[in-house]
Coordinates of C-alpha atoms and ligand atoms in Angstrom, one line a residue:
X1491 CA -33.9 7.7 -12.4
X1492 CA -37.2 6.2 -11.4
X1493 CA -39.4 8.3 -9.1
X1494 CA -39.5 7.3 -5.4
X1495 CA -43.1 8.6 -5.0
X1496 CA -45.7 10.4 -7.0
X1497 CA -49.0 12.1 -6.2
X1498 CA -51.8 11.6 -8.7
X1499 CA -55.6 11.6 -8.5
X1500 CA -55.7 11.9 -4.7
X1501 CA -53.5 8.9 -4.4
X1502 CA -49.9 8.5 -3.3
X1503 CA -47.9 6.1 -5.5
X1504 CA -44.9 4.7 -3.8
X1505 CA -42.1 2.9 -5.7
X1506 CA -42.0 -0.6 -4.0
X1507 CA -38.4 -0.7 -3.0
X1508 CA -38.7 -4.2 -1.6
X1509 CA -39.1 -5.5 -5.2
X1510 CA -36.0 -3.6 -6.6
X1511 CA -33.9 -4.1 -8.6
X1512 CA -35.7 -6.7 -10.7
X1513 CA -39.3 -5.4 -10.6
X1514 CA -40.3 -1.7 -10.9
X1515 CA -43.8 -1.4 -9.6
X1516 CA -45.7 1.3 -7.6
X1517 CA -47.9 0.7 -4.6
X1518 CA -51.0 2.9 -4.6
X1519 CA -51.9 4.3 -1.1
X1520 CA -55.5 5.3 -0.8
X1521 CA -55.4 6.4 2.8
X1522 CA -52.9 7.1 5.6
X1523 CA -52.8 3.5 7.1
X1524 CA -51.6 2.3 3.7
X1525 CA -48.7 4.8 3.9
X1526 CA -47.9 3.8 7.5
X1527 CA -47.7 0.1 6.5
X1528 CA -45.6 1.0 3.4
X1529 CA -43.1 2.8 5.7
X1530 CA -43.0 -0.1 8.1
X1531 CA -42.4 -2.6 5.4
X1532 CA -39.7 -0.5 3.7
X1533 CA -41.7 -0.1 0.5
X1534 CA -40.5 3.5 1.0
X1535 CA -37.3 3.9 3.1
X1536 CA -34.5 6.3 3.7
X1537 CA -34.9 9.2 6.2
X1538 CA -35.9 12.0 3.8
X1539 CA -38.2 9.7 1.7
X1540 CA -39.9 8.5 4.9
X1541 CA -40.6 12.2 5.9
X1542 CA -42.0 13.1 2.5
X1543 CA -44.2 10.0 2.4
X1544 CA -45.5 10.7 5.9
X1545 CA -46.3 14.3 4.9
X1546 CA -48.3 13.0 1.9
X1547 CA -49.9 10.4 4.2
X1548 CA -51.2 13.1 6.5
X1549 CA -52.6 15.1 3.5
X1550 CA -54.1 11.9 2.2
X1551 CA -55.7 11.0 5.6
X1552 CA -57.3 14.5 5.8
X1553 CA -58.6 14.3 2.2
X1554 CA -60.1 10.9 2.9
X1555 CA -61.7 12.1 6.1
X1556 CA -64.1 13.8 3.8
X1557 CA -67.5 12.6 4.7
X1558 CA -66.2 9.6 6.6
X1559 CA -65.4 10.6 10.1
X1560 CA -67.2 14.0 10.0
X1561 CA -69.0 15.9 7.3
X1562 CA -68.8 19.5 8.3
X1563 CA -66.0 19.9 10.9
X1564 CA -64.9 23.3 12.2
X1565 CA -61.4 24.3 11.4
X1566 CA -60.4 23.4 15.0
X1567 CA -61.9 19.9 14.7
X1568 CA -60.1 19.5 11.4
X1569 CA -56.8 20.4 13.1
X1570 CA -57.5 17.9 16.0
X1571 CA -58.2 15.2 13.5
X1572 CA -55.0 15.9 11.7
X1573 CA -53.1 15.7 15.0
X1574 CA -54.5 12.3 15.6
X1575 CA -53.5 11.0 12.2
X1576 CA -50.0 12.6 12.6
X1577 CA -49.7 10.8 15.9
X1578 CA -50.6 7.5 14.3
X1579 CA -48.1 8.0 11.5
X1580 CA -45.3 9.1 13.8
X1581 CA -44.4 5.7 15.2
X1582 CA -44.2 4.0 11.8
X1583 CA -40.4 3.8 12.3
X1584 CA -38.5 5.3 15.3
X1585 CA -35.0 6.2 14.2
X1586 CA -35.3 8.6 11.2
X1587 CA -36.2 12.0 12.7
X1588 CA -37.4 13.2 9.3
X1589 CA -40.6 11.4 10.0
X1590 CA -41.6 13.6 13.0
X1591 CA -39.9 16.6 11.5
X1592 CA -42.2 16.4 8.4
X1593 CA -45.4 15.7 10.4
X1594 CA -44.6 18.6 12.8
X1595 CA -44.0 20.9 9.9
X1596 CA -47.4 19.9 8.4
X1597 CA -49.2 20.5 11.7
X1598 CA -47.6 23.9 12.2
X1599 CA -48.6 25.0 8.7
X1600 CA -52.2 23.7 9.3
X1601 CA -52.3 25.4 12.7
X1602 CA -51.4 28.8 11.3
X1603 CA -54.0 28.4 8.5
X1604 CA -56.6 27.4 11.2
X1605 CA -55.7 30.3 13.5
X1606 CA -55.9 32.8 10.7
X1607 CA -59.0 31.2 9.1
X1608 CA -61.7 33.6 7.9
X1609 CA -65.3 32.8 9.2
X1610 CA -66.2 31.7 5.7
X1611 CA -63.5 29.1 5.6
X1612 CA -64.1 26.1 3.5
X1613 CA -62.6 23.0 5.0
X1614 CA -61.4 22.0 1.5
X1615 CA -59.0 25.0 1.7
X1616 CA -57.3 23.3 4.7
X1617 CA -57.0 20.1 2.8
X1618 CA -55.4 22.0 0.0
X1619 CA -53.0 23.7 2.5
X1620 CA -51.9 20.3 3.7
X1621 CA -51.3 18.9 0.3
X1622 CA -49.4 22.0 -0.8
X1623 CA -47.2 21.6 2.3
X1624 CA -46.5 18.0 1.5
X1625 CA -45.5 18.9 -2.0
X1626 CA -43.3 21.7 -0.7
X1627 CA -41.5 19.2 1.6
X1628 CA -40.9 16.9 -1.3
X1629 CA -39.7 19.6 -3.6
X1630 CA -37.4 21.3 -1.0
X1631 CA -35.8 17.9 -0.3
X1632 CA -35.0 17.4 -4.0
X1633 CA -33.6 20.9 -4.3
X1634 CA -31.7 20.6 -1.0
X1635 CA -30.0 17.4 -2.1
X1636 CA -28.8 19.0 -5.3
X1637 CA -27.3 21.9 -3.2
X1638 CA -25.8 19.4 -0.8
X1639 CA -24.3 17.4 -3.7
X1640 CA -22.7 20.5 -5.2
X1641 CA -21.2 21.5 -1.9
X1642 CA -20.1 18.0 -1.0
X1643 CA -18.4 17.2 -4.3
X1644 CA -15.8 19.9 -3.5
X1645 CA -14.4 17.4 -0.9
X1646 CA -14.0 14.7 -3.4
X1647 CA -10.7 14.6 -5.3
X1648 CA -10.6 13.7 -9.0
X1649 CA -10.4 9.9 -9.5
X1650 CA -11.5 9.2 -5.9
X1651 CA -12.6 5.7 -4.9
X1652 CA -15.5 6.1 -2.6
X1653 CA -17.0 3.6 -0.2
X1654 CA -20.7 4.0 0.7
X1655 CA -23.0 1.9 2.8
X1656 CA -26.8 1.2 2.6
X1657 CA -28.6 3.5 0.1
X1658 CA -28.6 7.2 0.6
X1659 CA -29.5 7.9 -3.0
X1660 CA -32.4 9.2 -5.0
X1661 CA -34.4 6.2 -3.8
X1662 CA -34.0 7.3 -0.1
X1663 CA -35.0 10.9 -0.8
X1664 CA -37.3 12.9 -3.0
X1665 CA -34.6 12.6 -5.6
X1666 CA -30.8 13.0 -6.3
X1667 CA -29.8 11.6 -2.9
X1668 CA -27.5 12.7 -0.1
X1669 CA -24.4 10.5 0.0
X1670 CA -25.1 9.5 -3.6
X1671 CA -26.0 13.1 -4.4
X1672 CA -22.4 14.0 -3.6
X1673 CA -21.3 11.0 -5.8
X1674 CA -23.6 12.2 -8.6
X1675 CA -22.3 15.8 -8.4
X1676 CA -18.7 14.6 -8.4
X1677 CA -19.3 12.5 -11.5
X1678 CA -21.1 15.4 -13.2
X1679 CA -18.1 17.6 -12.5
X1680 CA -16.0 15.1 -14.6
X1681 CA -14.1 13.8 -11.6
X1682 CA -14.1 10.2 -12.8
X1683 CA -14.9 8.7 -9.4
X1684 CA -15.8 5.2 -8.7
X1685 CA -17.8 3.6 -5.9
X1686 CA -17.7 0.5 -3.6
X1687 CA -21.1 -0.3 -2.3
X1688 CA -21.4 -2.6 0.7
X1689 CA -24.4 -4.9 0.4
X1690 CA -26.0 -3.9 3.8
X1691 CA -27.3 -7.1 5.4
X1692 CA -29.9 -8.0 6.3
X1693 CA -32.2 -6.1 3.8
X1694 CA -29.5 -5.5 1.1
X1695 CA -30.2 -1.8 0.4
X1696 CA -26.6 -1.5 -0.9
X1697 CA -26.7 -4.6 -3.2
X1698 CA -30.2 -4.0 -4.5
X1699 CA -30.6 -0.2 -4.5
X1700 CA -27.3 1.6 -4.6
X1701 CA -25.9 -0.6 -7.3
X1702 CA -29.2 -0.2 -9.3
X1703 CA -28.9 3.6 -9.1
X1704 CA -25.3 3.9 -10.0
X1705 CA -25.5 1.4 -12.9
X1706 CA -28.4 3.5 -14.2
X1707 CA -26.2 6.6 -14.0
X1708 CA -23.2 4.8 -15.5
X1709 CA -21.1 5.6 -12.5
X1710 CA -18.6 2.7 -11.9
X1711 CA -19.6 0.6 -8.9
X1712 CA -18.2 -2.5 -7.3
X1713 CA -20.4 -4.5 -4.9
X1714 CA -18.8 -6.0 -1.8
X1715 CA -20.2 -7.7 1.3
X1716 CA -20.3 -5.8 4.6
X1717 CA -17.4 -7.9 6.0
X1718 CA -15.1 -6.8 3.3
X1719 CA -15.0 -3.1 4.1
X1720 CA -12.0 -3.4 6.6
X1721 CA -9.8 -5.3 4.2
X1722 CA -10.8 -2.9 1.4
X1723 CA -9.5 0.0 3.5
X1724 CA -6.4 -1.9 4.7
X1725 CA -5.6 -2.6 1.0
X1726 CA -5.8 1.1 0.2
X1727 CA -8.5 0.5 -2.4
X1728 CA -10.6 3.3 -1.2
X1729 CA -9.9 7.1 -0.6
X1730 CA -12.9 8.2 1.4
X1731 CA -16.2 7.1 2.8
X1732 CA -19.6 8.9 2.4
X1733 CA -22.8 7.7 4.1
X1734 CA -26.2 9.2 4.9
X1735 CA -27.9 9.6 8.3
X1736 CA -31.2 8.9 9.9
X1737 CA -30.7 11.3 12.8
X1738 CA -27.8 13.6 13.9
X1739 CA -27.5 14.7 17.5
X1740 CA -26.1 18.1 18.5
X1741 CA -22.7 16.7 19.2
X1742 CA -22.5 15.1 15.7
X1743 CA -23.3 11.6 16.8
X1744 CA -25.0 9.9 13.8
X1745 CA -27.5 7.1 13.7
X1746 CA -27.3 5.4 10.3
X1747 CA -27.8 1.9 8.8
X1748 CA -26.3 -0.9 10.9
X1749 CA -22.7 -1.4 9.8
X1750 CA -21.9 2.3 9.5
X1751 CA -20.0 2.3 12.8
X1752 CA -17.8 -0.6 11.7
X1753 CA -16.8 1.4 8.6
X1754 CA -16.2 4.5 10.7
X1755 CA -13.8 2.5 12.9
X1756 CA -12.0 1.2 9.9
X1757 CA -11.8 4.7 8.3
X1758 CA -10.2 6.1 11.6
X1759 CA -7.7 3.2 11.8
X1760 CA -6.7 3.8 8.1
X1761 CA -6.8 7.6 8.2
X1762 CA -9.5 7.9 5.6
X1763 CA -12.0 10.8 5.6
X1764 CA -15.4 9.7 6.8
X1765 CA -18.1 12.0 5.6
X1766 CA -21.8 12.1 6.5
X1767 CA -24.2 13.7 4.0
X1768 CA -27.7 14.7 5.2
X1769 CA -30.2 17.6 5.0
X1770 CA -30.7 19.8 8.1
X1771 CA -34.1 18.1 8.4
X1772 CA -32.1 15.1 9.8
X1773 CA -30.7 17.1 12.7
X1774 CA -32.2 16.6 16.1
X1775 CA -31.0 19.4 18.3
X1776 CA -33.2 18.2 21.2
X1777 CA -30.6 15.5 21.7
X1778 CA -27.2 16.5 23.0
X1779 CA -25.7 13.2 22.0
X1780 CA -26.7 10.0 20.2
X1781 CA -27.3 7.8 23.2
X1782 CA -30.9 8.9 23.3
X1783 CA -31.6 8.2 19.6
X1784 CA -34.2 5.4 19.5
X1785 CA -32.7 2.5 17.5
X1786 CA -35.2 0.4 15.7
X1787 CA -35.0 -3.4 16.2
X1788 CA -36.7 -5.4 13.5
X1789 CA -38.1 -8.8 13.0
X1790 CA -35.6 -11.7 13.6
X1791 CA -36.9 -13.2 10.4
X1792 CA -34.8 -10.7 8.5
X1793 CA -31.7 -12.3 9.9
X1794 CA -32.7 -15.9 10.0
X1795 CA -33.8 -15.8 6.4
X1796 CA -31.9 -14.7 3.3
X1797 CA -34.1 -13.6 0.4
X1798 CA -37.0 -15.6 1.8
X1799 CA -35.0 -18.8 2.5
X1800 CA -34.3 -19.9 6.0
X1801 CA -30.6 -20.0 6.6
X1802 CA -30.3 -20.2 10.4
X1803 CA -31.2 -23.2 12.7
X1804 CA -34.7 -23.1 14.2
X1805 CA -34.9 -21.6 17.6
X1806 CA -31.7 -19.5 17.4
X1807 CA -31.7 -16.2 19.4
X1808 CA -31.4 -13.1 17.1
X1809 CA -30.6 -9.5 17.7
X1810 CA -31.6 -7.2 14.7
X1811 CA -30.9 -3.5 15.3
X1812 CA -31.5 -1.7 12.0
X1813 CA -29.2 1.2 12.8
X1814 CA -26.1 2.0 14.8
X1815 CA -24.4 5.1 16.3
X1816 CA -21.2 6.6 15.0
X1817 CA -19.7 9.1 17.4
X1818 CA -19.3 12.6 16.1
X1819 CA -15.5 12.6 16.7
X1820 CA -15.1 9.9 14.0
X1821 CA -16.8 12.1 11.4
X1822 CA -14.4 14.3 9.3
X1823 CA -17.3 16.6 8.2
X1824 CA -21.1 16.6 7.9
X1825 CA -22.3 17.8 4.5
X1826 CA -25.7 19.5 4.7
X1827 CA -27.9 21.4 2.3
X1828 CA -26.9 24.6 4.1
X1829 CA -23.2 24.1 4.3
X1830 CA -20.4 21.8 5.3
X1831 CA -19.8 21.5 9.1
X1832 CA -16.5 20.4 10.6
X1833 CA -15.8 19.2 14.2
X1834 CA -16.3 20.1 17.0
X1835 CA -20.0 19.7 16.4
X1836 CA -22.2 21.6 18.9
X1837 CA -25.7 23.1 19.1
X1838 CA -24.5 26.7 18.6
X1839 CA -22.8 25.8 15.3
X1840 CA -25.9 24.0 14.1
X1841 CA -28.1 26.9 15.1
X1842 CA -25.9 29.3 13.2
X1843 CA -26.2 27.1 10.1
X1844 CA -30.0 26.7 10.3
X1845 CA -30.8 30.3 11.4
X1846 CA -28.1 32.5 9.9
X1847 CA -28.3 36.1 11.3
X1848 CA -29.3 38.5 8.5
Ligands
MRU1245 O1 -33.7 1.1 6.8 P1 -33.5 2.1 5.8 O2 -33.3 1.5 4.4 O3 -34.6 3.2 5.8 O4 -32.2 2.9 6.2 C1 -31.7 3.9 5.4 C2 -30.4 4.5 5.9 O5 -29.9 4.1 6.8 C3 -29.9 5.7 5.1 O6 -28.5 5.7 5.1 C4 -30.4 7.0 5.7 O7 -31.8 6.9 5.9 C5 -30.1 8.2 4.9 S1 -31.0 8.2 3.4 C6 -30.6 9.6 2.6

């Protein structure tokens, strides 16, 4: 599988996902505003990949601060500069909580290095600390997805036909994927599964990215448009649904790509298991329910135009939410890198999962 991102020579290279599947090219980011712009334009997308890219963006910003904004900062000044850059990066996209999760983790690591800094501290050591933390976030996501996949595949019967939406694969993460991680693991276990990928209007992550990944892996995949999912379920052509998540509230409400909720409604009507696969970095336990999850609304252009061609009449009013909310009670189980969680979802259950007592 192609790499979602790569760090080389003090530069972050991001696979330009807006050009997939036909062109494989990397955008080189020299400073943090390049990373912010890349996140906003969906050059890099998918909650965990956005988090990892932002972490690298912060490390990059603090490397490039060398000699530009200040020459010989104190450790405290360095920390405050990092806070400013993190703040600027944090509103690149509002819905995926992995963005603020990764930036907060970076700042916490830096703070502890600053608080424990010896008098002789070289500021370059702090730069190295930040870069090491970004690399750790990336690596842990990759390993976590493999764990999540192994756990999740136990829920997938041999020969299962699986419906997924958007792209929650290697491209949306540091590698392997969440929903597609489960698919990959089930295929690797010899279960002879097959996948239906809904195209995911308006930006076609399903049509462009999910099919690309699965074809590369030689996992059978059939592309459908979003409007076909209900009929697919009614015709009993699918056994279960697995999707990713951008943010999960304590009660299990899930924000994910627009169209997820429609599929969850269909799955409930047709008694199909509806699974969400996400690392615990996608949990937002500050929110009791999904109603307070900020839902990104994107440019009307994405709806009025199809692959760059205008398809709607001039002047038409457009609503373009990029995500929707699926209530926790519609979700059969949430598959995480720490374990599988079943309803009822609540804060205590999540806390036991994330901080198991020794
Ligand atoms: O707008 P996108 O492409 O960033 O939306 C991505 C999704 O909704 C994914 O399902 C979600 O981020 C999970 S990725 C493992």
